[in-house]
Amino acid sequence: MKNSIFHKLSRVLWGVVVTLVVLLAVYVSLGQVLTSATGSYQRQILQELNRRAPFAIDARSVSAEWHSFTPVLVLQELRLTMPGASARPIDLTEGRIGIDVASSLRTWSLQMTGLQLDGLQLSGELTEQGQLRIRGFEAGESSLRDWAENYLLNLDDLVLSGIQLELSMPAGEMRGLELELQMSRERSRRRLDAELRSSRGLRAVLLGKGLGNPFKPDEFDGEIHLDVQVPEVGALEQVLVQVLPEVLFEGRLGMQVWSSWKRGVSTATVQLEVGDFRATAADQSWRVPLDRLAFDASLIERGDRWDLFIADLEVMAGETS
């Protein structure tokens, strides 16, 4: 009797498995057929994307690929135009958009699960007041920010690859910056990996993870680790001049920051090391050399104030003049 029951149950389970495999094969085959015909609907696809974004989207070609069980739209020579922006459109080599099939069918509208942007070319300037301005983003900043926050909260994966920024410094010097960034989400858990490099040797690596809404500090718990290496402090001169306008700097700098945020309360630990450092007055009237400066610092938020603790201070001074 028992063998008969188990025999029937195994046949039912086997039938369910076979049915699922057949349905999965049909789903993948149908998806591959539809992706091959994507180019014929380029205009309609761009219209749908433009309807959902607060900026204009155009592309030389639109195609589709099938990765695992997810269809991916591929936009070649992508061009973005911000609303009311006087600057030229923002060009990208390629954009990839992962489609959430289940959500798209449920809402009968295009729903995205992943976004990858390659070769984004930007230009901007650092003003004498220390403000960073990116050309193409001068207008519509409020609506763009609100849209970006809502979009990023619901996106599972974001990849920015080969993002380049040509930055004009207050003294007229041009700096090149390159950014690689990857964000991922699993339900309310989020992870961020980013690396920034400059043409003057600066390198910054950021790793972060958290739980909740990062745009609402009272609803977010998270932690980050920032590693900054500056082989030539003079590369930061255009930034430091905002604080000490009559001082010139030389040397190298290394800094690591560990910071945590828990429901609106934050703490931070900093390790700083400066070597072969020179601070010189612009008129050469004085000079302060340091062969080495290193310390650990902790910042703790207590209500409406911050407490600073410094430990393991090490100073090796050179000859002063």
Coordinates of C-alpha atoms in Angstrom, one line a residue:
M1 CA 0.0 0.0 0.0
K2 CA 2.8 2.4 1.0
N3 CA 4.8 1.6 -2.1
S4 CA 1.7 2.3 -4.2
I5 CA 1.3 5.7 -2.7
F6 CA 4.9 6.6 -3.0
H7 CA 4.9 5.3 -6.6
K8 CA 1.9 7.6 -7.5
L9 CA 3.5 10.6 -5.7
S10 CA 6.8 10.1 -7.6
R11 CA 4.9 10.0 -10.9
V12 CA 3.1 13.2 -10.0
L13 CA 6.4 15.0 -9.0
W14 CA 8.1 13.7 -12.1
G15 CA 5.2 15.1 -14.2
V16 CA 5.5 18.5 -12.5
V17 CA 9.2 18.6 -13.1
V18 CA 8.8 17.7 -16.8
T19 CA 6.1 20.4 -17.1
L20 CA 8.2 23.0 -15.5
V21 CA 11.2 22.2 -17.8
V22 CA 9.0 22.4 -20.9
L23 CA 7.5 25.7 -19.8
L24 CA 11.0 27.0 -19.1
A25 CA 12.2 25.9 -22.5
V26 CA 9.2 27.6 -24.1
Y27 CA 9.8 30.8 -22.1
V28 CA 13.5 31.0 -23.1
S29 CA 12.7 30.1 -26.8
L30 CA 10.0 32.8 -27.0
G31 CA 12.3 35.3 -25.3
Q32 CA 15.0 34.6 -27.8
V33 CA 12.6 35.1 -30.7
L34 CA 11.3 38.4 -29.3
T35 CA 14.9 39.7 -28.6
S36 CA 15.9 39.0 -32.2
A37 CA 13.0 41.3 -33.3
T38 CA 13.8 44.1 -30.9
G39 CA 15.5 46.3 -33.6
S40 CA 12.1 46.6 -35.4
Y41 CA 10.6 48.3 -32.4
Q42 CA 13.5 50.7 -31.7
R43 CA 11.2 53.8 -31.9
Q44 CA 8.6 52.4 -29.5
I45 CA 11.2 51.2 -27.0
L46 CA 12.9 54.7 -27.0
Q47 CA 9.5 56.3 -26.5
E48 CA 8.8 54.1 -23.5
L49 CA 12.2 54.9 -22.0
N50 CA 11.7 58.6 -22.6
R51 CA 8.2 58.4 -21.0
R52 CA 9.8 57.1 -17.8
A53 CA 12.8 59.3 -17.5
P54 CA 13.0 63.1 -16.8
F55 CA 15.5 63.6 -19.6
A56 CA 15.7 62.8 -23.3
I57 CA 17.2 59.4 -24.4
D58 CA 18.4 58.6 -27.9
A59 CA 20.5 55.9 -29.3
R60 CA 22.0 54.9 -32.7
S61 CA 20.7 51.4 -32.4
V62 CA 18.6 49.3 -30.0
S63 CA 19.0 45.5 -29.7
A64 CA 18.4 42.8 -27.1
E65 CA 20.3 39.9 -25.6
W66 CA 19.2 37.0 -23.4
H67 CA 21.3 36.5 -20.2
S68 CA 20.2 33.5 -18.1
F69 CA 16.5 34.1 -17.8
T70 CA 16.6 37.9 -18.1
P71 CA 16.2 39.9 -21.3
V72 CA 18.6 42.8 -21.6
L73 CA 18.2 45.9 -23.9
V74 CA 21.4 47.1 -25.4
L75 CA 21.6 50.7 -26.6
Q76 CA 24.6 51.6 -28.7
E77 CA 26.0 55.2 -28.9
L78 CA 23.6 56.4 -26.2
R79 CA 22.8 60.1 -25.8
L80 CA 21.2 61.8 -22.8
T81 CA 19.9 65.4 -22.8
M82 CA 18.9 67.0 -19.6
P83 CA 15.8 69.2 -19.5
G84 CA 16.6 72.9 -20.2
A85 CA 20.4 72.2 -20.3
S86 CA 22.3 74.6 -22.5
A87 CA 25.3 72.3 -22.8
R88 CA 25.7 69.6 -25.5
P89 CA 24.1 66.1 -24.8
I90 CA 25.9 63.6 -22.7
D91 CA 27.4 60.8 -24.8
L92 CA 27.9 57.1 -23.7
T93 CA 29.4 54.3 -25.6
E94 CA 26.8 51.8 -24.5
G95 CA 23.9 51.3 -22.1
R96 CA 22.4 48.0 -20.9
I97 CA 19.0 47.7 -19.2
G98 CA 17.9 44.5 -17.6
I99 CA 14.1 43.9 -17.8
D100 CA 12.0 42.6 -15.0
V101 CA 9.7 40.3 -17.0
A102 CA 7.3 39.4 -14.1
S103 CA 6.8 43.0 -13.0
S104 CA 6.5 44.2 -16.6
L105 CA 3.7 41.7 -17.3
R106 CA 2.0 42.5 -14.0
T107 CA 2.0 46.3 -14.5
W108 CA 1.8 46.1 -18.3
S109 CA 4.7 48.6 -18.5
L110 CA 8.5 48.4 -18.8
Q111 CA 10.0 47.6 -15.5
M112 CA 13.8 47.6 -15.1
T113 CA 15.9 45.4 -12.8
G114 CA 19.5 46.4 -13.8
L115 CA 21.4 49.2 -15.5
Q116 CA 24.9 49.3 -16.9
L117 CA 26.4 52.4 -18.5
D118 CA 29.8 52.3 -20.3
G119 CA 32.0 55.1 -21.5
L120 CA 30.1 58.0 -20.1
Q121 CA 32.0 61.2 -21.0
L122 CA 31.5 64.3 -18.8
S123 CA 33.1 67.7 -18.4
G124 CA 32.8 70.1 -15.6
E125 CA 34.6 72.7 -13.4
L126 CA 35.6 73.3 -9.9
T127 CA 34.7 77.0 -9.1
E128 CA 36.8 79.3 -6.9
Q129 CA 34.1 78.9 -4.2
G130 CA 34.7 75.1 -4.2
Q131 CA 31.6 74.1 -6.0
L132 CA 31.6 71.2 -8.5
R133 CA 29.6 71.8 -11.6
I134 CA 29.0 69.1 -14.2
R135 CA 28.0 70.4 -17.6
G136 CA 24.7 69.0 -18.8
F137 CA 23.2 68.9 -15.3
E138 CA 22.8 72.6 -14.8
A139 CA 19.0 72.6 -15.1
G140 CA 16.2 70.4 -13.7
E141 CA 18.5 69.3 -10.8
S142 CA 15.6 68.9 -8.3
S143 CA 13.4 66.7 -10.5
L144 CA 16.4 64.7 -11.7
R145 CA 17.5 64.1 -8.1
D146 CA 14.0 63.0 -7.0
W147 CA 13.7 60.6 -10.0
A148 CA 17.2 59.2 -9.4
E149 CA 16.5 58.5 -5.7
N150 CA 13.3 56.6 -6.5
Y151 CA 14.9 54.8 -9.4
L152 CA 18.0 53.7 -7.4
L153 CA 15.9 52.5 -4.5
N154 CA 14.2 49.9 -6.8
L155 CA 17.1 48.9 -8.9
D156 CA 18.8 45.6 -8.2
D157 CA 22.1 46.2 -10.0
L158 CA 23.8 49.4 -11.3
V159 CA 27.2 49.3 -13.0
L160 CA 29.1 52.4 -14.2
S161 CA 32.2 51.5 -16.2
G162 CA 34.8 53.8 -17.7
I163 CA 33.1 57.0 -16.6
Q164 CA 35.5 59.9 -17.4
L165 CA 35.3 63.5 -16.2
E166 CA 37.4 66.3 -17.6
L167 CA 37.5 68.8 -14.8
S168 CA 38.6 72.5 -15.1
M169 CA 40.3 73.7 -12.0
P170 CA 40.1 77.4 -10.8
A171 CA 43.6 78.2 -12.0
G172 CA 42.7 76.9 -15.5
E173 CA 44.4 73.5 -15.2
M174 CA 42.6 70.5 -16.6
R175 CA 42.3 67.3 -14.6
G176 CA 41.1 63.9 -15.7
L177 CA 39.1 61.7 -13.4
E178 CA 37.9 58.1 -14.1
L179 CA 35.2 56.3 -12.0
E180 CA 34.2 52.7 -11.8
L181 CA 31.1 52.0 -9.7
Q182 CA 28.9 49.0 -8.9
M183 CA 25.8 49.0 -6.7
S184 CA 23.7 46.0 -5.9
R185 CA 20.5 45.3 -3.9
E186 CA 18.9 42.2 -2.4
R187 CA 15.6 43.2 -0.9
S188 CA 16.6 46.0 1.6
R189 CA 20.3 45.1 1.8
R190 CA 22.6 47.2 -0.4
R191 CA 26.2 47.1 -1.4
L192 CA 28.4 49.7 -3.0
D193 CA 31.9 49.4 -4.6
A194 CA 33.6 52.4 -6.2
E195 CA 37.0 53.4 -7.4
L196 CA 38.1 56.9 -8.4
R197 CA 41.4 57.7 -10.1
S198 CA 42.8 61.0 -11.3
S199 CA 45.4 62.0 -13.8
R200 CA 47.6 63.3 -11.0
G201 CA 47.8 59.9 -9.3
L202 CA 45.1 60.2 -6.7
R203 CA 43.3 56.9 -6.0
A204 CA 40.2 56.4 -3.8
V205 CA 38.4 53.1 -3.1
L206 CA 35.1 53.0 -1.4
L207 CA 33.3 49.9 -0.1
G208 CA 30.0 50.2 1.6
K209 CA 27.0 48.1 2.7
G210 CA 23.8 48.8 4.5
L211 CA 20.2 48.0 5.3
G212 CA 17.3 50.2 4.6
N213 CA 16.8 53.5 2.7
P214 CA 20.1 55.3 2.3
F215 CA 18.3 58.6 1.3
K216 CA 16.5 58.7 4.7
P217 CA 19.2 58.5 7.4
D218 CA 16.7 57.7 10.2
E219 CA 15.7 54.6 8.3
F220 CA 19.2 53.3 7.4
D221 CA 22.0 51.3 9.0
G222 CA 25.3 51.0 7.2
E223 CA 29.0 51.2 7.1
I224 CA 31.7 52.3 4.7
H225 CA 35.4 51.9 4.3
L226 CA 37.3 54.6 2.3
D227 CA 40.9 54.3 1.3
V228 CA 42.5 57.4 -0.2
Q229 CA 46.1 57.5 -1.5
V230 CA 47.6 60.8 -2.8
P231 CA 51.2 60.4 -4.0
E232 CA 51.4 64.2 -4.5
V233 CA 49.6 66.4 -2.1
G234 CA 50.0 69.3 -4.6
A235 CA 47.3 67.6 -6.6
L236 CA 44.9 68.8 -4.0
E237 CA 46.2 72.3 -3.9
Q238 CA 43.1 73.7 -5.8
V239 CA 40.9 72.2 -3.1
L240 CA 43.1 73.2 -0.1
V241 CA 43.4 76.7 -1.4
Q242 CA 39.7 77.2 -0.3
V243 CA 40.8 76.7 3.3
L244 CA 44.3 78.0 3.3
P245 CA 44.6 80.3 0.2
E246 CA 48.1 81.6 1.0
V247 CA 49.8 78.2 1.6
L248 CA 51.5 75.8 -0.8
F249 CA 51.7 72.1 -0.1
E250 CA 54.0 69.2 -1.0
G251 CA 54.3 65.6 0.1
R252 CA 52.3 62.4 0.0
L253 CA 49.2 61.4 1.9
G254 CA 47.4 58.2 2.8
M255 CA 44.1 58.0 4.6
Q256 CA 41.7 55.3 5.6
V257 CA 38.2 55.9 7.0
W258 CA 35.8 53.5 8.7
S259 CA 32.4 55.0 9.2
S260 CA 29.1 53.5 10.5
W261 CA 25.6 54.9 10.5
K262 CA 22.8 53.6 12.7
R263 CA 19.4 55.2 12.5
G264 CA 20.7 58.7 12.3
V265 CA 23.7 58.3 14.6
S266 CA 27.1 58.0 13.0
T267 CA 30.7 57.3 14.2
A268 CA 34.0 57.4 12.2
T269 CA 37.5 56.2 12.7
V270 CA 40.3 57.7 10.6
Q271 CA 43.9 56.7 10.1
L272 CA 46.1 59.4 8.5
E273 CA 49.7 59.3 7.4
V274 CA 51.6 62.1 5.8
G275 CA 55.1 61.8 4.5
D276 CA 57.8 64.2 3.2
F277 CA 55.3 67.0 3.8
R278 CA 56.0 70.7 3.3
A279 CA 53.7 73.7 3.9
T280 CA 55.1 76.9 2.5
A281 CA 53.8 80.4 2.5
A282 CA 53.0 81.7 -0.9
D283 CA 55.4 84.6 -0.4
Q284 CA 58.1 82.2 0.9
S285 CA 58.2 84.0 4.3
W286 CA 58.0 80.7 6.2
R287 CA 58.0 76.9 5.8
V288 CA 57.0 74.0 7.9
P289 CA 58.4 70.6 6.9
L290 CA 57.3 67.3 8.3
D291 CA 59.1 64.1 7.5
R292 CA 56.2 62.1 9.0
L293 CA 52.8 62.7 10.6
A294 CA 50.5 59.9 11.6
F295 CA 47.6 59.5 14.0
D296 CA 44.4 57.6 14.6
A297 CA 41.2 59.7 15.2
S298 CA 37.7 58.8 16.3
L299 CA 34.6 60.9 15.7
I300 CA 31.5 60.1 17.7
E301 CA 28.2 61.9 17.3
R302 CA 26.5 62.8 20.6
G303 CA 23.3 64.6 20.0
D304 CA 24.0 68.0 18.4
R305 CA 27.8 67.8 18.8
W306 CA 30.8 65.7 17.7
D307 CA 33.5 64.4 20.0
L308 CA 37.0 64.0 18.6
F309 CA 39.6 61.5 20.1
I310 CA 43.2 61.3 18.7
A311 CA 45.5 58.5 19.6
D312 CA 48.9 57.1 18.5
L313 CA 50.1 60.5 17.3
E314 CA 53.5 60.4 15.7
V315 CA 55.4 63.5 14.4
M316 CA 58.8 63.7 12.8
A317 CA 59.7 67.2 11.9
G318 CA 62.3 68.3 9.4
E319 CA 64.3 71.5 9.3
T320 CA 62.2 74.6 9.6
S321 CA 62.8 78.0 8.1

